[in-house]
Coordinates of C-alpha atoms in Angstrom, one line a residue:
Chain B
M1 CA 94.4 120.0 71.1
K2 CA 95.0 116.2 70.9
I3 CA 93.7 114.3 73.9
E4 CA 94.0 110.7 72.6
N5 CA 95.7 108.4 75.0
L6 CA 96.3 111.2 77.6
T7 CA 96.9 109.7 81.1
I8 CA 96.7 111.4 84.4
K9 CA 100.5 111.7 84.4
S10 CA 100.8 113.1 80.9
A11 CA 97.9 115.5 81.4
H12 CA 99.4 116.6 84.7
E13 CA 102.8 117.3 83.0
G14 CA 101.0 119.3 80.3
L15 CA 99.2 121.4 82.9
K16 CA 102.3 121.9 85.0
N17 CA 104.5 123.0 82.1
G18 CA 101.8 125.3 80.8
D19 CA 101.4 123.4 77.5
F20 CA 97.6 123.9 78.0
T21 CA 95.2 125.1 80.7
S22 CA 92.6 123.0 82.5
V23 CA 89.9 125.1 80.6
E24 CA 91.5 124.1 77.3
L25 CA 91.8 120.5 78.3
T26 CA 88.2 120.4 79.6
T27 CA 86.9 122.0 76.5
A28 CA 88.6 119.4 74.4
Y29 CA 87.1 116.6 76.3
L30 CA 83.6 118.2 76.2
K31 CA 84.0 118.5 72.4
K32 CA 85.1 114.8 72.2
I33 CA 82.0 113.8 74.2
E34 CA 79.8 115.9 71.9
E35 CA 81.3 114.2 68.8
K36 CA 81.7 110.6 70.0
D37 CA 79.0 110.0 72.6
E38 CA 76.1 110.0 70.3
E39 CA 77.6 106.6 69.1
I40 CA 79.0 105.2 72.3
R41 CA 76.3 106.5 74.8
A42 CA 78.5 106.3 77.8
F43 CA 77.1 109.4 79.6
V44 CA 73.7 109.7 81.2
T45 CA 74.4 113.4 82.1
V46 CA 77.1 115.7 80.9
T47 CA 77.9 118.3 83.6
K48 CA 79.3 120.9 81.3
D49 CA 78.7 124.0 83.4
L50 CA 80.1 122.4 86.5
A51 CA 83.2 121.1 84.5
L52 CA 84.0 124.5 83.1
K53 CA 83.6 126.2 86.4
Q54 CA 85.9 123.6 88.1
A55 CA 88.4 124.0 85.3
K56 CA 88.6 127.7 85.9
E57 CA 89.1 127.1 89.6
A58 CA 91.8 124.5 88.8
D59 CA 93.7 127.0 86.6
E60 CA 93.7 129.4 89.6
M61 CA 94.9 126.7 91.9
I62 CA 97.7 125.9 89.5
K63 CA 98.7 129.5 89.2
R64 CA 98.8 129.7 93.0
G65 CA 101.1 126.7 93.1
E66 CA 98.5 124.5 94.9
M67 CA 98.6 121.7 92.3
T68 CA 98.3 118.0 93.0
M69 CA 98.4 115.1 90.5
L70 CA 94.7 115.4 89.9
T71 CA 94.2 119.2 89.8
G72 CA 92.6 120.3 86.5
I73 CA 92.2 116.8 85.2
P74 CA 88.8 115.9 83.7
C75 CA 87.1 112.7 85.0
A76 CA 83.7 111.0 85.0
F77 CA 81.6 109.3 87.7
K78 CA 79.4 106.3 87.4
D79 CA 75.9 107.6 87.9
N80 CA 75.5 106.1 91.4
Y81 CA 77.9 108.6 93.0
L82 CA 76.2 111.7 94.4
I83 CA 77.5 115.0 93.2
K84 CA 75.7 117.9 95.0
D85 CA 73.0 119.7 92.9
E86 CA 73.5 117.3 90.0
K87 CA 71.1 114.5 88.9
C88 CA 71.9 111.0 90.2
T89 CA 69.8 108.4 88.5
A90 CA 71.5 105.0 89.1
S91 CA 70.2 104.5 85.5
S92 CA 66.8 103.9 87.0
K93 CA 63.4 105.4 86.2
F94 CA 62.9 105.6 89.9
L95 CA 65.5 108.3 90.3
E96 CA 65.2 109.9 86.8
N97 CA 64.7 113.3 88.4
Y98 CA 66.6 112.9 91.6
I99 CA 69.0 115.8 92.5
A100 CA 71.7 114.8 94.9
P101 CA 71.6 116.9 98.1
Y102 CA 75.3 116.3 99.1
N103 CA 78.6 115.0 97.7
A104 CA 79.8 111.5 98.1
T105 CA 83.0 111.3 100.2
V106 CA 85.0 110.2 97.1
V107 CA 83.6 113.2 95.1
E108 CA 84.4 115.6 98.0
K109 CA 88.0 114.3 98.1
L110 CA 88.6 114.7 94.4
K111 CA 86.9 118.1 94.4
K112 CA 89.3 119.3 97.1
Q113 CA 92.2 118.3 94.8
G114 CA 90.7 120.5 92.0
A115 CA 89.5 117.6 89.8
V116 CA 87.1 118.4 86.9
F117 CA 83.8 116.5 86.7
L118 CA 82.7 116.0 83.1
G119 CA 79.6 114.0 83.9
K120 CA 77.8 110.9 85.1
T121 CA 78.1 107.6 83.2
N122 CA 75.7 104.8 82.4
L123 CA 75.3 101.6 84.4
D124 CA 73.0 98.6 84.7
E125 CA 70.1 99.8 86.8
F126 CA 71.3 100.1 90.4
A127 CA 74.5 98.4 89.3
M128 CA 72.7 95.1 88.8
G129 CA 74.1 93.6 85.6
S130 CA 77.1 92.7 83.6
S131 CA 76.6 94.4 80.2
C132 CA 75.0 97.9 80.7
E133 CA 72.0 96.6 78.8
K134 CA 69.9 96.7 82.0
S135 CA 70.1 100.5 82.2
A136 CA 66.6 101.9 82.2
F137 CA 67.6 104.6 79.7
F138 CA 69.8 103.1 76.9
A139 CA 72.6 100.6 76.3
T140 CA 76.2 101.7 76.0
K141 CA 78.4 100.3 73.2
N142 CA 81.9 99.0 73.5
P143 CA 84.3 101.5 71.9
R144 CA 86.5 98.7 70.7
D145 CA 83.7 97.0 68.8
L146 CA 80.3 98.8 68.5
Q147 CA 78.4 95.6 68.1
R148 CA 79.4 94.5 71.5
V149 CA 78.6 95.4 75.1
P150 CA 81.1 97.4 77.2
G151 CA 80.5 95.1 80.2
G152 CA 78.9 96.1 83.4
S153 CA 77.8 97.4 85.6
S154 CA 80.3 100.3 85.3
G155 CA 80.2 100.0 81.5
G156 CA 79.7 103.7 80.9
S157 CA 82.8 104.6 82.9
A158 CA 84.9 101.9 81.2
A159 CA 83.6 103.0 77.7
A160 CA 84.3 106.7 78.5
V161 CA 87.9 106.0 79.4
A162 CA 88.4 103.7 76.4
A163 CA 87.0 106.2 74.0
D164 CA 89.1 109.1 75.4
M165 CA 86.0 110.9 76.7
C166 CA 87.6 111.5 80.1
V167 CA 91.1 110.9 81.5
Y168 CA 89.8 108.5 84.2
A169 CA 86.5 107.5 85.7
L170 CA 85.1 106.2 89.0
G171 CA 83.1 103.0 89.2
T172 CA 81.8 100.6 91.9
D173 CA 82.3 96.9 92.2
T174 CA 80.0 94.5 94.0
G175 CA 80.8 91.4 92.0
G176 CA 83.1 92.5 89.3
S177 CA 81.4 95.7 88.1
I178 CA 84.7 97.7 87.8
R179 CA 87.0 94.8 86.6
Q180 CA 84.7 93.1 84.0
P181 CA 83.9 96.3 82.0
A182 CA 87.6 97.3 82.2
S183 CA 88.5 93.9 80.8
F184 CA 85.9 94.2 78.0
C185 CA 87.0 97.8 77.0
G186 CA 90.7 97.2 77.2
V187 CA 91.4 99.5 80.2
V188 CA 92.5 99.1 83.8
G189 CA 90.0 98.7 86.6
L190 CA 90.9 98.5 90.3
K191 CA 88.6 97.2 93.0
P192 CA 90.3 98.1 96.3
T193 CA 90.1 96.1 99.6
Y194 CA 86.7 96.3 101.3
G195 CA 87.1 99.0 103.9
T196 CA 89.7 101.2 102.2
V197 CA 87.4 103.6 100.3
S198 CA 84.3 105.2 101.7
R199 CA 81.0 104.2 100.3
N200 CA 79.3 107.3 101.8
G201 CA 77.1 109.0 99.1
I202 CA 77.2 106.1 96.7
I203 CA 73.9 104.4 96.1
A204 CA 74.1 101.1 97.9
F205 CA 73.5 97.8 96.2
A206 CA 75.0 95.1 98.6
S207 CA 76.7 96.7 101.5
S208 CA 79.0 93.9 102.6
L209 CA 80.4 93.6 99.0
D210 CA 80.2 97.1 97.5
Q211 CA 83.5 99.0 97.0
A212 CA 84.4 102.1 95.0
G213 CA 87.4 102.3 92.7
P214 CA 89.0 103.8 89.6
I215 CA 88.9 102.9 85.9
T216 CA 92.0 104.3 84.2
K217 CA 94.3 104.0 81.1
N218 CA 97.1 102.4 83.1
V219 CA 98.2 101.0 86.5
T220 CA 100.1 104.2 87.5
D221 CA 96.9 106.2 87.1
A222 CA 94.9 103.6 89.1
Q223 CA 97.4 104.1 91.9
I224 CA 97.2 107.9 91.8
V225 CA 93.3 107.8 92.0
F226 CA 93.3 105.1 94.7
E227 CA 95.7 107.1 96.9
A228 CA 93.5 110.1 96.5
I229 CA 90.2 108.5 97.4
K230 CA 91.1 106.0 100.2
G231 CA 91.0 106.7 103.9
V232 CA 88.9 106.4 107.0
D233 CA 85.6 108.3 106.8
E234 CA 83.4 109.1 109.8
Y235 CA 80.4 108.7 107.5
D236 CA 81.3 105.0 106.6
S237 CA 81.9 102.8 109.7
T238 CA 83.4 100.1 107.5
T239 CA 86.4 102.2 106.6
V240 CA 89.5 101.2 108.5
E241 CA 92.9 102.5 109.4
Y242 CA 95.9 100.5 108.2
V243 CA 99.5 100.8 107.2
E244 CA 101.0 98.7 104.3
E245 CA 104.5 97.5 104.5
E246 CA 106.8 97.6 101.5
S247 CA 107.4 94.2 99.8
N248 CA 109.6 93.1 97.0
S249 CA 108.4 89.5 96.9
F250 CA 107.2 88.4 93.5
K251 CA 105.3 85.1 93.8
I252 CA 102.3 84.6 91.6
G253 CA 99.8 81.9 92.3
V254 CA 97.8 80.3 89.5
P255 CA 94.7 78.4 90.6
K256 CA 93.9 75.4 88.5
E257 CA 90.2 76.0 89.2
Y258 CA 90.3 79.2 87.1
F259 CA 91.2 77.2 84.0
A260 CA 88.3 74.7 84.1
E261 CA 85.4 74.2 81.8
G262 CA 83.6 77.2 80.4
L263 CA 86.7 79.3 79.8
D264 CA 87.0 80.7 76.2
E265 CA 90.0 79.2 74.4
K266 CA 91.3 82.7 73.3
V267 CA 91.0 84.0 76.8
K268 CA 92.9 81.0 78.1
E269 CA 95.6 81.4 75.6
S270 CA 96.2 85.0 76.4
I271 CA 96.4 84.3 80.1
M272 CA 98.9 81.6 79.5
V273 CA 101.0 84.0 77.5
A274 CA 100.8 86.5 80.4
I275 CA 101.9 83.9 82.9
D276 CA 104.9 83.1 80.7
Q277 CA 105.8 86.8 80.4
Y278 CA 105.7 87.1 84.2
R279 CA 108.0 84.1 84.5
K280 CA 110.4 85.8 82.1
M281 CA 110.3 88.9 84.2
G282 CA 111.6 86.9 87.2
A283 CA 108.3 86.0 88.9
E284 CA 108.0 82.7 90.6
I285 CA 104.9 81.0 89.4
V286 CA 103.3 78.7 91.9
D287 CA 100.3 76.3 91.5
V288 CA 97.6 77.0 94.1
S289 CA 94.1 75.6 94.7
L290 CA 90.9 77.5 95.5
P291 CA 88.7 74.4 96.0
H292 CA 85.4 76.3 96.6
T293 CA 85.6 78.4 93.5
E294 CA 82.7 76.5 91.9
Y295 CA 80.4 77.7 94.8
A296 CA 81.3 81.4 94.6
L297 CA 78.6 82.4 92.1
A298 CA 75.8 80.6 93.9
C299 CA 77.0 82.2 97.2
Y300 CA 77.0 85.6 95.6
Y301 CA 73.6 85.3 94.0
I302 CA 72.1 84.6 97.5
I303 CA 74.0 87.3 99.5
A304 CA 73.9 90.2 97.0
P305 CA 70.1 90.0 96.3
A306 CA 69.5 89.6 100.0
E307 CA 71.4 92.7 100.9
A308 CA 69.9 94.5 97.8
S309 CA 66.3 93.7 99.0
A310 CA 67.0 95.5 102.2
N311 CA 68.9 98.4 100.6
L312 CA 66.2 99.1 98.0
A313 CA 63.5 99.1 100.6
R314 CA 64.2 102.8 101.0
F315 CA 62.8 103.5 97.5
D316 CA 59.2 103.9 98.7
G317 CA 58.4 107.0 96.6
L318 CA 58.2 109.1 99.7
R319 CA 61.7 110.4 100.1
Y320 CA 63.2 110.2 96.6
G321 CA 60.7 111.8 94.3
Q322 CA 57.8 109.9 92.6
N323 CA 54.6 110.4 94.5
I324 CA 53.3 109.5 97.9
D325 CA 50.2 107.7 96.8
G326 CA 51.0 104.1 96.4
I327 CA 54.3 102.5 97.4
I328 CA 53.6 99.3 95.4
E329 CA 52.6 101.3 92.3
N330 CA 55.8 103.3 92.5
R331 CA 58.0 100.3 92.9
T332 CA 56.2 98.3 90.2
N333 CA 56.2 101.1 87.6
Y334 CA 59.7 102.6 88.1
F335 CA 61.9 99.5 88.9
G336 CA 63.1 97.5 85.9
S337 CA 62.6 93.7 85.7
E338 CA 66.2 92.8 86.7
V339 CA 65.9 94.9 89.9
K340 CA 62.5 93.5 90.7
K341 CA 63.8 90.0 90.3
R342 CA 66.8 90.6 92.6
I343 CA 64.6 92.3 95.3
M344 CA 62.3 89.3 95.1
L345 CA 65.1 86.7 95.2
G346 CA 66.5 88.5 98.3
T347 CA 63.1 88.6 99.9
Y348 CA 62.7 84.9 99.2
T349 CA 66.0 83.8 100.6
L350 CA 65.6 85.9 103.7
S351 CA 62.0 84.8 104.4
S352 CA 61.2 82.4 107.3
G353 CA 61.5 78.8 106.1
Y354 CA 64.2 79.6 103.6
Y355 CA 66.6 81.7 105.7
D356 CA 68.7 78.8 107.0
A357 CA 68.7 76.8 103.7
F358 CA 69.7 79.7 101.5
Y359 CA 71.0 82.8 103.3
K360 CA 72.7 81.3 106.3
K361 CA 74.2 78.5 104.1
A362 CA 75.6 81.2 101.8
L363 CA 77.2 83.1 104.6
K364 CA 78.9 79.8 105.7
A365 CA 80.0 79.1 102.1
R366 CA 81.5 82.6 102.1
T367 CA 83.7 81.6 105.0
L368 CA 85.0 78.6 103.0
I369 CA 85.7 80.8 100.0
K370 CA 87.5 83.3 102.2
N371 CA 89.5 80.5 103.8
D372 CA 90.6 79.2 100.4
F373 CA 92.3 82.6 99.7
E374 CA 93.9 82.8 103.1
E375 CA 95.4 79.4 102.6
A376 CA 96.7 80.3 99.1
F377 CA 98.2 83.6 100.3
K378 CA 100.4 81.7 102.7
K379 CA 102.4 80.7 99.6
V380 CA 102.0 83.6 97.1
D381 CA 101.7 87.4 96.9
V382 CA 99.1 87.6 94.2
I383 CA 96.8 85.3 92.4
L384 CA 96.5 85.5 88.6
G385 CA 93.7 84.4 86.3
P386 CA 91.3 85.7 83.6
T387 CA 89.0 88.6 84.6
S388 CA 86.1 87.2 82.6
P389 CA 85.7 83.7 81.1
C390 CA 84.4 85.1 77.8
L391 CA 85.3 87.8 75.3
P392 CA 83.1 90.9 75.2
F393 CA 79.7 89.5 73.9
K394 CA 77.3 91.0 71.4
L395 CA 74.5 93.3 72.4
G396 CA 71.4 91.1 73.1
E397 CA 73.4 87.9 73.1
K398 CA 72.9 87.0 76.7
Q399 CA 69.4 88.3 77.3
E400 CA 67.4 85.0 77.4
D401 CA 68.8 83.0 80.3
P402 CA 69.8 85.1 83.4
M403 CA 72.4 82.5 84.4
A404 CA 74.3 82.9 81.1
M405 CA 74.8 86.6 81.9
Y406 CA 75.7 85.9 85.6
L407 CA 78.4 83.4 84.5
S408 CA 80.5 86.2 83.1
D409 CA 81.2 87.2 86.7
I410 CA 82.4 83.8 87.8
Y411 CA 86.0 84.9 88.5
T412 CA 85.3 88.2 90.0
V413 CA 82.6 87.6 92.6
S414 CA 84.7 85.5 95.0
V415 CA 87.0 88.6 95.4
N416 CA 84.1 90.6 96.8
L417 CA 82.9 87.8 99.0
A418 CA 86.4 87.6 100.5
G419 CA 86.8 91.5 100.6
L420 CA 90.1 91.4 98.7
P421 CA 91.7 93.9 96.3
A422 CA 91.9 93.0 92.6
I423 CA 92.8 94.6 89.4
S424 CA 92.1 93.9 85.7
I425 CA 94.8 94.9 83.3
P426 CA 94.6 94.5 79.5
S427 CA 96.5 91.6 78.1
K428 CA 98.8 92.3 75.1
N429 CA 96.8 90.1 72.7
E430 CA 95.5 91.1 69.2
G431 CA 91.7 91.4 68.6
L432 CA 89.0 91.9 71.2
P433 CA 90.3 93.0 74.6
I434 CA 91.1 90.4 77.3
G435 CA 91.7 91.2 80.9
I436 CA 94.3 89.7 83.2
H437 CA 92.9 89.5 86.8
L438 CA 95.4 89.9 89.6
I439 CA 94.0 89.4 93.1
G440 CA 96.0 90.7 96.1
Q441 CA 95.9 90.3 99.9
P442 CA 93.7 92.5 102.0
F443 CA 95.1 96.1 102.4
K444 CA 98.2 95.3 100.2
E445 CA 97.3 97.4 97.2
K446 CA 100.9 98.6 96.8
A447 CA 102.2 95.1 96.3
L448 CA 99.3 94.3 93.9
L449 CA 99.8 97.5 91.9
K450 CA 103.5 97.0 91.7
I451 CA 103.1 93.5 90.2
A452 CA 100.4 94.8 87.9
N453 CA 102.6 97.6 86.8
N454 CA 105.5 95.3 85.9
Y455 CA 103.3 93.8 83.2
D456 CA 101.6 97.1 82.2
R457 CA 104.9 98.9 81.4
Chain J
M1 CA 59.2 75.4 88.6
I2 CA 58.1 78.0 91.1
S3 CA 54.3 78.6 91.0
S4 CA 52.5 81.8 90.1
E5 CA 51.0 81.9 93.6
E6 CA 54.5 81.8 95.2
I7 CA 55.7 84.6 92.9
K8 CA 52.7 86.7 93.8
N9 CA 53.3 86.1 97.5
I10 CA 57.0 87.1 97.3
A11 CA 56.1 90.1 95.2
K12 CA 53.7 91.2 97.9
L13 CA 56.4 90.8 100.6
S14 CA 58.7 92.9 98.4
Y15 CA 56.1 95.7 97.9
L16 CA 55.9 94.8 94.2
E17 CA 53.3 93.6 91.8
I18 CA 54.0 91.2 89.0
K19 CA 51.7 91.8 86.1
E20 CA 50.1 88.9 84.1
G21 CA 52.3 89.5 81.1
E22 CA 55.5 89.3 83.2
M23 CA 54.6 86.2 85.2
E24 CA 55.9 83.5 82.9
E25 CA 59.2 85.2 82.4
M26 CA 59.6 85.8 86.1
R27 CA 58.8 82.2 87.0
K28 CA 61.2 81.0 84.4
S29 CA 64.2 83.1 85.4
F30 CA 63.5 82.9 89.1
S31 CA 63.5 79.1 88.9
S32 CA 66.6 79.0 86.9
I33 CA 68.5 81.0 89.5
L34 CA 67.1 79.1 92.4
E35 CA 68.1 75.8 90.7
Y36 CA 71.6 77.1 90.3
V37 CA 72.1 78.4 93.9
K38 CA 70.8 75.1 95.3
K39 CA 74.3 73.9 94.4
L40 CA 75.4 75.1 97.9
Q41 CA 73.5 72.3 99.5
E42 CA 76.3 70.0 98.3
L43 CA 78.6 71.7 100.8
N44 CA 79.1 70.4 104.3
T45 CA 79.1 73.5 106.5
D46 CA 78.4 71.9 109.9
D47 CA 81.2 73.5 111.9
I48 CA 81.7 76.6 109.8
E49 CA 81.0 80.1 111.1
A50 CA 79.0 82.5 109.0
T51 CA 80.7 85.5 107.4
P52 CA 78.1 88.3 107.2
S53 CA 81.0 90.9 106.7
V54 CA 84.7 90.6 106.2
I55 CA 85.3 93.6 108.5
E56 CA 84.8 93.3 112.3
L57 CA 81.8 95.7 112.6
E58 CA 81.4 97.7 115.7
S59 CA 78.7 100.2 116.6
V60 CA 80.2 103.7 116.3
M61 CA 78.9 106.1 119.0
R62 CA 79.0 109.9 119.0
E63 CA 77.4 112.8 120.9
D64 CA 73.8 113.5 119.6
V65 CA 74.7 116.9 118.3
A66 CA 73.8 118.2 114.9
K67 CA 76.7 119.4 112.8
D68 CA 76.6 122.4 110.4
N69 CA 75.8 121.3 106.9
D70 CA 74.0 122.7 104.0
C71 CA 72.5 119.4 102.9
D72 CA 68.9 119.8 102.0
L73 CA 67.5 116.2 102.2
M74 CA 64.0 117.5 102.2
S75 CA 64.2 118.9 98.7
S76 CA 63.6 115.4 97.3
F77 CA 60.6 114.6 99.4
S78 CA 57.5 114.1 97.4
R79 CA 55.5 116.0 100.0
S80 CA 56.4 117.7 103.3
K81 CA 54.7 119.8 105.9
N82 CA 56.2 121.9 108.7
N83 CA 59.7 120.4 108.1
Y84 CA 58.4 116.8 108.3
L85 CA 58.0 114.2 105.6
E86 CA 54.3 113.7 104.8
V87 CA 53.1 110.2 104.3
K88 CA 49.7 108.6 104.0
K89 CA 47.9 107.7 107.2
I90 CA 48.9 104.2 108.3
L91 CA 47.0 103.9 111.6
Y92 CA 43.3 103.9 111.5
N93 CA 40.7 103.9 114.2
E94 CA 38.6 100.8 113.8
D95 CA 35.4 102.7 114.6

């Protein structure tokens, strides 16, 4: 059977009309992974037995008339989501043999709907990176150009969706890790509002920034997955109850700071074309200003490592495999250099003598960044800009200077600092993929997705 | 540039060890990041509140009652004894 360009909606129709069964669909995807993943290397683990078992159950559910939009549809998870009795490595040597003892809340929610889990996808170790090259196991390639990186850290998930090795995938986004790889691979990536999706059972990186979300073929699919995974969870005290009101307002803010120095000309051109297309669709385009934009990356590179240094303290070799003799030896031998660097940066900025100058200063800068958005959202419904300042870069190209790599997240990190929802959708340019970044107001995903969908159609 | 001594000290606080061969690279990239984040010092934040989280966090209380679940956390312990995690001795008698 042909699975190229299947979306959740089209796969659902096929299952509903009896054109194919979930077992047939799942088998086709497993075959595709077998053929294609040797080249792309998106998957750390393929959970074939689990997938086929779930597909059989899904076919039973469909027969019984218990079908939802996601029943029987094959998906993939970034390898930092726990799936009970399957390996969960976070692409780290530290967790190479770790078997998850329970399901993440997101996994549990999708399982209840009869989703099919094809496997676990590659990431930069513990989600720390922007290219997937920092995986302790192997680098993933961009299906659109095999010389180039798929982005990161959810690069395996984005590559798997782009290469038709799953219908949709789940990722996590701490500073752009869903949106930047979606942009690089030419697919859709949604980072929901902080507090809408449970982080329970997802390996923590920076807890005040981490959020889970979907990577999909189009905006409609992103909405379907978001609706399925959101909601208050007693196991994550940051999840909140809310109701979103309907809105038909169509005002798009364009911040001048997003078009400053450092933006690739081709990216700029594509975004300008997108703005023009929105104008033609009847959107009101409004100039806005986010004056603290230039401080966002510095703020992020203090807060995220600080929280990471605390979160990764649990990896002592006692509770998650390795051996009990020598905490320092375990951490030294099994963490990669990027992870070590970030733990040490966090330790440094939280240590006495540097706490006020670095960490506390960053928390205050975060307030200024958040206030900028609040001001802008008094005038507009969404803010539009590029997802990444550069095109997908070549493997090995940004390995020398860490700041060169970090700069590829310059537009995405401020969204996490402010806790906002944002989506990357592919622009309609020729050549390498370019992502349009739409930022919404907190807990107003419907309005954001509606505006994104207008362009996507 | 940050000194090797400082890197060694931060590593110690982080329960890590930086090997000789990694030292120069660590000093270089650590310094380049620190140099970049110093940018925040330009900002006047005198009357600005800190934002540790965008959500108002409250402590969530519940009855201290175990719920049914089949989650075997102990299966990943590197060593256990009588349903406890076994670790190396950390308190010693001076004598």
